[in-house]
XYZ file of C-alpha atoms in Angstrom:
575
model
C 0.000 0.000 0.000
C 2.294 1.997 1.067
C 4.554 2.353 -2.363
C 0.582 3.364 -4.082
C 0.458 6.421 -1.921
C 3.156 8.183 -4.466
C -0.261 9.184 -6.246
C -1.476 11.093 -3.268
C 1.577 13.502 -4.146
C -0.725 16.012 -6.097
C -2.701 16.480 -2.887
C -0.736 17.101 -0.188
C -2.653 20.102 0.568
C -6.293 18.044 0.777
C -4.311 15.089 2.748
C -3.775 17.723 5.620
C -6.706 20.020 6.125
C -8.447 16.515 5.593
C -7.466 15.510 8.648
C -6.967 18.523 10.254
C -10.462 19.539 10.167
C -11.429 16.599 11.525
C -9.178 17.059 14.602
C -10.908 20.581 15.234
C -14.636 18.953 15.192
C -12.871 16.396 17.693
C -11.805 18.653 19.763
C -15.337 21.194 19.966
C -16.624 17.442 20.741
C -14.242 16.924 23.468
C -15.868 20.227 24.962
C -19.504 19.257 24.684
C -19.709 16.866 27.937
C -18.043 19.674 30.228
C -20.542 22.091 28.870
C -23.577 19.367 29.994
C -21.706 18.876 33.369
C -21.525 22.572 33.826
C -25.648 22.828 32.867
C -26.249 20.015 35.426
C -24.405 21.436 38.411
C -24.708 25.088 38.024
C -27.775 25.738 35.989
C -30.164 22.705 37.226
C -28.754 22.956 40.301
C -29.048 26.403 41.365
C -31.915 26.858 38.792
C -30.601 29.169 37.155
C -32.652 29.635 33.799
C -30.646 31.846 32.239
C -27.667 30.213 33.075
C -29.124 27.210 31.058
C -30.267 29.204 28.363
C -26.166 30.443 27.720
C -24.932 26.904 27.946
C -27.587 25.590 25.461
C -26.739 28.231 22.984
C -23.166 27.549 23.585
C -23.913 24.020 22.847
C -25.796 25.073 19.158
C -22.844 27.291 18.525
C -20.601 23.853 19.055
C -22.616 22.271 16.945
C -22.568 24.120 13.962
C -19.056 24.661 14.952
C -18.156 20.814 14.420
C -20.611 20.444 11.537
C -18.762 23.515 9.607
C -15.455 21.209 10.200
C -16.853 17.944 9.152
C -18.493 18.998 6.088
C -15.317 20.770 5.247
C -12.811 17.680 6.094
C -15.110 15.566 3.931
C -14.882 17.887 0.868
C -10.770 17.143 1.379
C -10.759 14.033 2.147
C -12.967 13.130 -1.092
C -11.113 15.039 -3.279
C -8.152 13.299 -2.520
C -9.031 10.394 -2.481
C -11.036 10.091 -5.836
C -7.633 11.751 -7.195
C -5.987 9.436 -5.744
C -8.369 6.806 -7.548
C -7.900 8.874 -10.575
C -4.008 8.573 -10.687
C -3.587 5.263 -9.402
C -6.451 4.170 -12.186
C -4.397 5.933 -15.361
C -1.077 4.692 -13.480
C -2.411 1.011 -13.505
C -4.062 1.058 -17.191
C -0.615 2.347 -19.040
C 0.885 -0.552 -17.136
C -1.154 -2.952 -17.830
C -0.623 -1.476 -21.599
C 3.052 -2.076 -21.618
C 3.161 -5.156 -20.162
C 3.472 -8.329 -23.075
C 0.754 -11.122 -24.443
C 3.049 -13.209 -21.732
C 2.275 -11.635 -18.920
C -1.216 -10.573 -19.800
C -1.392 -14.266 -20.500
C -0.390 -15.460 -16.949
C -1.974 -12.980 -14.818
C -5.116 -13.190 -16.551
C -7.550 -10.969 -18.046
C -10.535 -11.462 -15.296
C -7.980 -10.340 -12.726
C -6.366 -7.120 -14.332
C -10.246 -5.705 -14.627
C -11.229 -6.673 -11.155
C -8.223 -5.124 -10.252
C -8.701 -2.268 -12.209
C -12.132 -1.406 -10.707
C -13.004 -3.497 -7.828
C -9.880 -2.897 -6.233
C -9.350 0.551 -6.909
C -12.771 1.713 -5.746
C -11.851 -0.166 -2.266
C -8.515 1.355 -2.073
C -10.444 5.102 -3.006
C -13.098 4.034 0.236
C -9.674 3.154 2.198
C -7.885 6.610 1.724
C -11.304 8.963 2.224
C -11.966 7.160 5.102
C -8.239 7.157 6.458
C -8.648 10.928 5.715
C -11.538 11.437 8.252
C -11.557 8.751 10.881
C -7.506 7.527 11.866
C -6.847 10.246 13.494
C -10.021 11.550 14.592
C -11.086 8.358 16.232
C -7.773 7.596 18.400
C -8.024 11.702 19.085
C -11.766 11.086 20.536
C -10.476 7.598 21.760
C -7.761 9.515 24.261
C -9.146 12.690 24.542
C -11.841 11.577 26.478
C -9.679 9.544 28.677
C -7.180 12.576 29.598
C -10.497 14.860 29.830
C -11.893 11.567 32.465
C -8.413 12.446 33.957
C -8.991 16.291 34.344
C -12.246 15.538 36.733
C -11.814 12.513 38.714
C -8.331 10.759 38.459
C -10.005 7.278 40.083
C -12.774 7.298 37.839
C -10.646 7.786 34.877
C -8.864 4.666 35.972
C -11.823 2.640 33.943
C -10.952 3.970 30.742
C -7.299 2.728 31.656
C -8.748 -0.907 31.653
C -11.086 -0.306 28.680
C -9.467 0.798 25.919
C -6.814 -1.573 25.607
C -9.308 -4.477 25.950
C -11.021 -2.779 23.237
C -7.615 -2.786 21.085
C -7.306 -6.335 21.539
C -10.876 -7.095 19.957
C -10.670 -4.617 17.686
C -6.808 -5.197 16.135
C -7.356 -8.943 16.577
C -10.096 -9.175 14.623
C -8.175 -7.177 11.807
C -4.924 -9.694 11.417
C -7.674 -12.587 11.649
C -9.515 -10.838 8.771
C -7.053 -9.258 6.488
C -5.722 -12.909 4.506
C -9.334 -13.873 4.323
C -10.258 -10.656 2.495
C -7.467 -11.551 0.167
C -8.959 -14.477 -0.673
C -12.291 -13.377 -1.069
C -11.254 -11.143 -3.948
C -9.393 -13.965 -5.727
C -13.026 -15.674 -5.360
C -14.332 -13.064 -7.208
C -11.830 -12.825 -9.857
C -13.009 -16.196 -10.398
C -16.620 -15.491 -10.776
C -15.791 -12.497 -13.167
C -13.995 -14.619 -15.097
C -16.680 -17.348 -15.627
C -18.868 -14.475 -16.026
C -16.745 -13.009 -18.947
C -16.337 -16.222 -20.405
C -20.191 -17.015 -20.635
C -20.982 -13.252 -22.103
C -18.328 -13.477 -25.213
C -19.100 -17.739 -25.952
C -23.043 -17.155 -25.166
C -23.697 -18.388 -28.916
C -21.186 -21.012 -28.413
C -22.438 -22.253 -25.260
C -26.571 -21.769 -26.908
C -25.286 -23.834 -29.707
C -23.924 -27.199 -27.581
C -26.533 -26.618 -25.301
C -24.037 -26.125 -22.414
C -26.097 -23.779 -20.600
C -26.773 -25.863 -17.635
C -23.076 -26.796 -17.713
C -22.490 -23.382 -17.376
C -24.895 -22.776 -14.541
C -23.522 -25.598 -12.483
C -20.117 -23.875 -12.851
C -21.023 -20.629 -12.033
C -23.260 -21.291 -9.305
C -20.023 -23.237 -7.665
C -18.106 -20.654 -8.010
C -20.549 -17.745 -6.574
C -21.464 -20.405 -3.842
C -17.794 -20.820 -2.925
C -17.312 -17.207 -2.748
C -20.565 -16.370 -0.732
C -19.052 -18.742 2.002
C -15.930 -17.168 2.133
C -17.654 -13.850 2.281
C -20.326 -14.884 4.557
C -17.346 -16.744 7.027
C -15.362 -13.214 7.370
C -18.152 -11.236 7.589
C -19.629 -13.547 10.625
C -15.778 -13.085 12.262
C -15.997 -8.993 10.962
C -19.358 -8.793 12.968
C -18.096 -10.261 16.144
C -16.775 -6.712 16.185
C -19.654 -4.576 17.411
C -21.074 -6.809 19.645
C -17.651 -7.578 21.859
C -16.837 -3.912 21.618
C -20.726 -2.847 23.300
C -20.551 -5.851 26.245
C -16.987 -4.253 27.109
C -18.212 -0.169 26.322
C -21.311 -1.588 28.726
C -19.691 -3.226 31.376
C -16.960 -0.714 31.804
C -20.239 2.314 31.818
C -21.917 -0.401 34.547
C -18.945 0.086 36.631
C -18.006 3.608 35.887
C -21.861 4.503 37.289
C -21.065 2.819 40.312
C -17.674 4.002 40.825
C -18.841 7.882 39.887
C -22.100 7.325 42.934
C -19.255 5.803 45.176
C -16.981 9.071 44.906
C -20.428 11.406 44.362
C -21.173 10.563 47.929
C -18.118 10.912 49.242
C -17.677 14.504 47.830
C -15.041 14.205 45.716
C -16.918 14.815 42.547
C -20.454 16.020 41.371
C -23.798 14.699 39.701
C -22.952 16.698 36.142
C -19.228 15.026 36.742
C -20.581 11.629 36.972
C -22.842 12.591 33.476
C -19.521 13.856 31.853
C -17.614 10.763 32.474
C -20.822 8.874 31.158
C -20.762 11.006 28.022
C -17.023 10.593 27.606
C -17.499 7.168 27.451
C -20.641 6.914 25.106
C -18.166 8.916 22.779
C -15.384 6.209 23.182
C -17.664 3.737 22.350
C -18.748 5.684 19.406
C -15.299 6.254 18.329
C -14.543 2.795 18.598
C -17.092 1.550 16.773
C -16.397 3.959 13.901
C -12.822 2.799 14.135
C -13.879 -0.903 13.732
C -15.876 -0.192 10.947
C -12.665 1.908 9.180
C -10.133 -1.164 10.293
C -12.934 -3.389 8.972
C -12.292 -0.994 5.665
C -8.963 -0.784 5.844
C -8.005 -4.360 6.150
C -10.042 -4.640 2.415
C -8.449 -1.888 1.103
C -4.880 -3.022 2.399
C -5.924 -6.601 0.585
C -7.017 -4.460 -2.695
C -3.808 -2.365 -2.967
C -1.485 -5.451 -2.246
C -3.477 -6.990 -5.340
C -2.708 -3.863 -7.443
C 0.802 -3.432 -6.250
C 1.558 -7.230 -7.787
C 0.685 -5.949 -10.562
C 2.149 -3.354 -10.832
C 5.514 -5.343 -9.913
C 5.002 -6.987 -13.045
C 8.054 -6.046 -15.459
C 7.212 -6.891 -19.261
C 9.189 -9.572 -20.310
C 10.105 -7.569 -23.623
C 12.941 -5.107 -23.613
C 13.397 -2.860 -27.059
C 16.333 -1.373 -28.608
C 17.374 1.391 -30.589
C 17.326 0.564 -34.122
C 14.616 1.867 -35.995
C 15.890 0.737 -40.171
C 17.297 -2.692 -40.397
C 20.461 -3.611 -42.142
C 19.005 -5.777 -45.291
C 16.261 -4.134 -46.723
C 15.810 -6.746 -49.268
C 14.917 -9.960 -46.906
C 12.321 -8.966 -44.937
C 11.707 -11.931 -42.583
C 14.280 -14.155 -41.200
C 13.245 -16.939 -38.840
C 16.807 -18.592 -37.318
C 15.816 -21.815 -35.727
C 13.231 -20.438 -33.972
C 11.826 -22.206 -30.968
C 8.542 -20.824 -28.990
C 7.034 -21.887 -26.008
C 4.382 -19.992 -24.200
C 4.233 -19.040 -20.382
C 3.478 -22.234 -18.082
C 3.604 -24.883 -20.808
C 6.159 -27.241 -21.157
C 6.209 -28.341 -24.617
C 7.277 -25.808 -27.651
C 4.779 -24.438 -29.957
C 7.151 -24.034 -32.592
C 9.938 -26.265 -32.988
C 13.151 -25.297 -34.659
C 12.119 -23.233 -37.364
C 13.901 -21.691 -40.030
C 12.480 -19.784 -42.851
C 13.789 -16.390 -45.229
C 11.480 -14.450 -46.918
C 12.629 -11.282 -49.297
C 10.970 -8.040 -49.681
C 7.806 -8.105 -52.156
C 7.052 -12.032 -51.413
C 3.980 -13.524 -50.746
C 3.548 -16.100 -48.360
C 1.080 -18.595 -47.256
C 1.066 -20.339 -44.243
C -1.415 -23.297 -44.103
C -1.983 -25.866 -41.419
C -4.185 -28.111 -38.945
C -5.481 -26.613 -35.652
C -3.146 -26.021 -33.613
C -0.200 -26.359 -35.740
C 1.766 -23.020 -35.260
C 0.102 -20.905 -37.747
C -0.853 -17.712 -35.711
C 2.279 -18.449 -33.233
C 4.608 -17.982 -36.193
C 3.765 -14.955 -36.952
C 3.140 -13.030 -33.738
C 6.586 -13.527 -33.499
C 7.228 -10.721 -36.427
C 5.619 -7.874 -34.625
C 6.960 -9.025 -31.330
C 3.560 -10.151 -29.695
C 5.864 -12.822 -28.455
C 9.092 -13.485 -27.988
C 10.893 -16.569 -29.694
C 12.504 -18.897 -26.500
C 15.063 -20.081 -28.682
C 16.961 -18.270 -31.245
C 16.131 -15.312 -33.570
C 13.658 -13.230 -35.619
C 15.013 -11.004 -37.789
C 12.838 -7.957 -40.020
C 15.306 -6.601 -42.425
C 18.382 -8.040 -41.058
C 17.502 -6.941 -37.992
C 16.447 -8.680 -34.904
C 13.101 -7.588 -33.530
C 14.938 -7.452 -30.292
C 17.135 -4.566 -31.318
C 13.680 -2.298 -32.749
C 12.369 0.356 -31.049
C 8.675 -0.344 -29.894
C 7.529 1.941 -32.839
C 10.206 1.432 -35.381
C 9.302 -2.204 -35.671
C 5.287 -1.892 -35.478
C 5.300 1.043 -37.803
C 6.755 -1.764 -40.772
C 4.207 -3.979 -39.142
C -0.070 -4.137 -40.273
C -1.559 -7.066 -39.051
C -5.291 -8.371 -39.432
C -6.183 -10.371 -36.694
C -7.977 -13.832 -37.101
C -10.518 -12.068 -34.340
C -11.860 -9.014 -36.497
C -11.699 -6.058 -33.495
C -13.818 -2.790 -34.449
C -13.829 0.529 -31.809
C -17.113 2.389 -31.218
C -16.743 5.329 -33.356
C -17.176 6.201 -37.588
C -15.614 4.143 -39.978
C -13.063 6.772 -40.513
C -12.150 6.954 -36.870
C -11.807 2.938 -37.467
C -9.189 3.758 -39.881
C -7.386 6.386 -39.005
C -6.085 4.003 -36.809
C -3.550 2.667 -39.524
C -2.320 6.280 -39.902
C -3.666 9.408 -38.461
C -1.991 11.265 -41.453
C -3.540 9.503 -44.122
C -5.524 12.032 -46.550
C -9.038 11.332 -47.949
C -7.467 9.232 -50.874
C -5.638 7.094 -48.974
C -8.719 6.107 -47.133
C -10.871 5.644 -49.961
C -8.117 3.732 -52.094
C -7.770 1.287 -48.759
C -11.351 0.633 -48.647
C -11.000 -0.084 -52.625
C -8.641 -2.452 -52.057
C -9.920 -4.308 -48.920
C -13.434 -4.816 -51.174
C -15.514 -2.484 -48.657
C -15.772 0.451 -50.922
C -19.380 -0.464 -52.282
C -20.693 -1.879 -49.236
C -19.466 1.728 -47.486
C -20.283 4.321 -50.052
C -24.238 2.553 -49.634
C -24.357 3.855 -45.833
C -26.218 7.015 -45.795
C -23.095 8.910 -43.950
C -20.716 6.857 -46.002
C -17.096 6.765 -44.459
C -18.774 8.808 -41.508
C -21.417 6.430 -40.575
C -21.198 4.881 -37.156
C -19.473 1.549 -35.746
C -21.079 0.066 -32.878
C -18.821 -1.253 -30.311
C -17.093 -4.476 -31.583
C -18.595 -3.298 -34.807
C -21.647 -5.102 -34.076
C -23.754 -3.491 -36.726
C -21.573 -5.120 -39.555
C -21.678 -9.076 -40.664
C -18.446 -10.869 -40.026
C -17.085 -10.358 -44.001
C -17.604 -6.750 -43.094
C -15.653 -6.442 -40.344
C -13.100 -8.301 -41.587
C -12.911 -6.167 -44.976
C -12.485 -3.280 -42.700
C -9.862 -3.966 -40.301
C -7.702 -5.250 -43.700
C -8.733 -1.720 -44.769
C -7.438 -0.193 -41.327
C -3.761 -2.404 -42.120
C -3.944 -1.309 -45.617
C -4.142 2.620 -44.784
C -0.754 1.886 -42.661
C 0.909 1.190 -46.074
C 3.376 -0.994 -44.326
C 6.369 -2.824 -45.385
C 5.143 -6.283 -43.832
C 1.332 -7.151 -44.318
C 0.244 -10.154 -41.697
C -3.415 -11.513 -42.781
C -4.164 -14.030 -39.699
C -6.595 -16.238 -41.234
C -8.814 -12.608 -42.091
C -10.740 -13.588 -44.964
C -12.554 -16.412 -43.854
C -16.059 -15.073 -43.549
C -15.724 -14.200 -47.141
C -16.813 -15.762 -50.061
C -14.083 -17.147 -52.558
C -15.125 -14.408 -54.972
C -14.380 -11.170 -52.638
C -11.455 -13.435 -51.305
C -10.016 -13.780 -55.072
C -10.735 -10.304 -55.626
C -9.295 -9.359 -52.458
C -5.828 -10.864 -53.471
C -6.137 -9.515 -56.658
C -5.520 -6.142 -55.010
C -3.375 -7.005 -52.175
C -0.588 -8.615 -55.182
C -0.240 -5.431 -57.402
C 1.149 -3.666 -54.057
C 4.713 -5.079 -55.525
C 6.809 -3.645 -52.129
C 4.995 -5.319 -50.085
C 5.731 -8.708 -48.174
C 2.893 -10.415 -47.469
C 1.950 -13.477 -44.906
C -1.612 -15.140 -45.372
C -2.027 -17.173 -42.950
C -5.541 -19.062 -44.016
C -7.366 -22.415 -43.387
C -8.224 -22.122 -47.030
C -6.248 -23.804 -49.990
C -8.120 -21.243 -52.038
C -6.183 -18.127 -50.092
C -2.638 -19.281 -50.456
C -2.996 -20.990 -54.048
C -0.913 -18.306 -55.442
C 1.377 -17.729 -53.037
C 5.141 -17.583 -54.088
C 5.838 -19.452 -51.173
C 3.714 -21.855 -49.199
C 4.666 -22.904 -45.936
C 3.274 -26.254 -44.598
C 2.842 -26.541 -40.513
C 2.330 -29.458 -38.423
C 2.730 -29.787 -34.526
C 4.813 -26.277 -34.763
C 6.977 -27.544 -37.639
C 7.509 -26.985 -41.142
C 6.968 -30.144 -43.083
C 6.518 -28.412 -46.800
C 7.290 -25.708 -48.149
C 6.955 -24.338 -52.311
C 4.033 -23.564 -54.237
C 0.704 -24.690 -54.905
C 2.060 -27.119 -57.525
C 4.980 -28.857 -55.992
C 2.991 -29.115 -52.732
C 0.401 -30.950 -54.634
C 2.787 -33.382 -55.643
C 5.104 -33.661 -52.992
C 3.241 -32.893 -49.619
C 0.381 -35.386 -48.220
C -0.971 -33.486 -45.522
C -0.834 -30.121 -48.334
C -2.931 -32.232 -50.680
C -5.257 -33.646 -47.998
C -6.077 -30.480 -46.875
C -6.762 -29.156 -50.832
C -8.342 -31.796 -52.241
C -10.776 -31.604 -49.568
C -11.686 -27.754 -49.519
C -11.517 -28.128 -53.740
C -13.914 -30.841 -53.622
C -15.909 -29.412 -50.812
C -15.312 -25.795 -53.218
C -16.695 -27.433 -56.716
C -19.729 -29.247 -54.886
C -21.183 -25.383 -53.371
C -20.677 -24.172 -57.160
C -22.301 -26.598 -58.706
């Protein structure tokens, strides 16, 4: 927690008056059971009516007094704590941004959002409440006491016994509760996560008819993490009822002890009420402080989650270099190995492949093969375990972040669209690029027609994920987005499969008169790669062919499995 705090340093100002205010309604507080005592033995006493009258409007004028303070400390303590929230929130999110697919991979993505909001709305409760309550409530807490001390030393002598029994409920109760809390939001990491999954499969799971699968799995999740809640809640409860029997008892005896001395004349009836009232407020006090521990020990949990991620170090260091040194190979794979984060077998096995500048190459395959593996390697998504990758001559390793992306446009095999206009869409390729470039991308990628129909044309809107397109759509879009880029290396990851083989053919029509540019089709279709210059075979992360169309036809098995199946399949929906 305490390393998170850095992102109070914009309001060091708020932090103190915070606080501070707080202290000064404390203290008009402190004053408030001397003023009753004073009522009681001079006013009711003597009755003295105008006597009373004073005191009572001495007592409003406290009042607003301590309300002035509070409402002031609260304005502080908010504002620094949802900066706080604010800070720690854009701090975590550009983190989380350079961290790599590795680490994203291992920590998780259900975690990193509960983490994200969860955890840093507890940690904004545990700062605005730090703020107003730590020191106002050990202030009260020992204020009273040395104001118990001022009237009747003897007396007093119960709050000696009483508030450190009281610490040892309250504090012990907080190191009992603070691992459980941990694990309760680990609980619910898991139940977002199963939550997540079950919103983005939904058709999937409709279309197996796993739904009641799904139900059972959830509802043992969310059981397991109601009884984990409900178990620290029952020991975070035993909290107000042990601190009243003790706040009681010790007022039981105090009332006694105050009618012993009372009699004896060594203090008076409004005395005896002001030790009362000084106790009421410790008992007060304490029970706001177990509530804020009860806080605190959630918000301690929360920020220990954040700060472990935040400890995270992306595995991926860049260099320097921003042109390679052989601008006519563009890809170099030297006995490339891969293996991802907490398996232990490689996903690509001692690869080696050149490609030169202008080539086009297909990369074909089974499930699981390699295919999308191999080439998140180019763009650095991941980084090879063994040996090297190497864009002009250079390794990746040696590339500035943006001097090796900016050679890089790659089309996912997961078409991704951002609420906004289709020309927002694009201009994520290149914010520079003119009105032509746009239009000539969108010629290209086959969505010019489909576009120029919309009533607002290049303008009209994009729901989030791009919902209000089909799947051919959004895939002819975000190949418009990489085309727009104009970069040196084009990576199609299995893009054009929602398409039919006429827009596909047309497609590559376009994408082979840009001569500069090396291309990598990665494609579950025979029909994709055809005319490749270079086909690359993949099977259980290795390459087992590799040549064109032709010579894999006659040379390859698992290449002319694969094509006489999809021609066949291809001839039969034609005819």
């Amino acid at each position: 927690m305490g390393k998170l705090l850095v992102y109070l340093k914009d309001y060091k100002k708020e932090s103190v008056l915070g606080p501070l205010f707080k202290l000064l309604e404390a203290s008009f507080e402190l004053i408030v059971p001397l003023v009753m005592a004073a009522i009681i033995d001079h006013g009711v006493a003597d009755g003295d009516k105008p006597y009373i009258m004073k005191m009572c409007l001495v007592l409003v004028l406290l009042a607003v007094i301590g309300l002035t303070c509070s409402i002031t400390a609260q304005y502080f303590a908010a504002k620094a704590a949802v900066g706080f929230s604010t800070g720690l929130r854009h701090a975590l999110f550009e983190h989380i941004q350079k961290l790599s697919f590795s680490e994203m991979d291992t920590v998780g993505t259900s975690t990193l959002i509960t983490r994200m909001t969860s955890d840093i709305n507890q940690t904004q409760n545990g700062v605005n409440l730090v703020l107003r309550l730590f020191l106002r409530s050990p202030f009260i807490v020992f204020g009273a006491m040395i104001m118990a001390f001022t009237i009747d030393v003897k007396a007093a002598l119960v709050f000696v016994v009483t508030i450190p029994l009281l610490s040892v409920v309250v504090f012990g109760i907080m190191l009992v509760s603070i691992p459980l809390y941990k694990k309760v939001q680990s609980a619910l990491d898991k139940v977002l996560g199963i939550t997540r999954e079950n919103l983005t499969g939904s058709r999937v799971i409709r279309a197996f008819n796993k739904e009641d699968d799904e139900i059972t799995d959830f509802n043992n999740s969310n059981d397991a993490l109601t009884k984990i809640q409900l178990y620290v809640g029952k020991i975070s409860a035993l909290m107000n009822p042990l601190t009243y029997v003790i706040i009681n008892g010790a007022v039981v005896v105090l009332v006694w002890t105050g009618a012993i001395r009372v009699n004896s004349g060594y203090i008076t009836q409004g005395e005896v009420v002001a030790l009362v009232n000084y106790m009421s407020q410790i008992l007060v006090e304490l029970i706001k402080l177990a509530n804020l521990i009860i806080n605190l020990t959630k918000a301690f949990a929360c920020a220990n989650r954040i700060e472990d991620v935040m400890k995270v170090e992306s595995s991926m260091k860049f260099g320097n270099e921003t042109e390679g040194k052989n601008k006519e190979i563009a890809v170099e794979f030297k006995d490339v190995s891969l293996m991802y984060a907490g398996s232990s077998e490689n996903t690509i096995e001692g690869l080696n492949l050149k490609v030169l500048k202008g080539q086009t190459i297909g990369v074909i395959g089974g499930t699981g093969s390699g295919k999308t593996s191999l080439i998140n390697m180019i763009p650095r998504f991941y980084d090879a375990t063994k040996g090297e990758v190497l864009v002009n001559g250079t390794n990746v390793k040696e590339y500035t972040e943006e001097g090796l992306r900016n050679k890089i446009g790659i089309v996912p095999q997961k078409a991704v669209l951002f609420k906004g206009t289709i020309r927002s869409n694009l201009l994520w390729g290149n914010e520079s690029a003119t009105e032509n470039d746009l239009m000539e991308a969108l010629k290209q990628a086959q969505s010019y027609d489909f576009v120029m129909q919309k009533e607002n044309g290049i303008d009209s809107v994009v729901e989030q994920n791009g919902r209000n397109f089909s799947g051919g759509q959004r895939q002819r879009l975000t190949i418009a987005r990489a085309l727009v880029r104009k970069p040196e290396i084009l990576i199609l990851d299995d893009s054009s499969s929602a398409l039919d083989y006429t827009t596909d053919a047309n497609l590559r029509k376009e994408i082979a008169k840009l001569k500069d540019m090396t291309v990598f089709i990665v494609s579950q279709r025979t029909a994709s790669i055809m005319d490749a210059d270079q086909i690359i075979v993949l099977d259980k992360g290795e390459i087992v062919g590799r040549g064109r169309h032709e010579e894999l036809m006659e040379s390859n098995e698992i290449y002319r499995e694969i094509a006489n199946s999809q021609l066949n399949q291809k001839s039969l929906t034609e005819d």
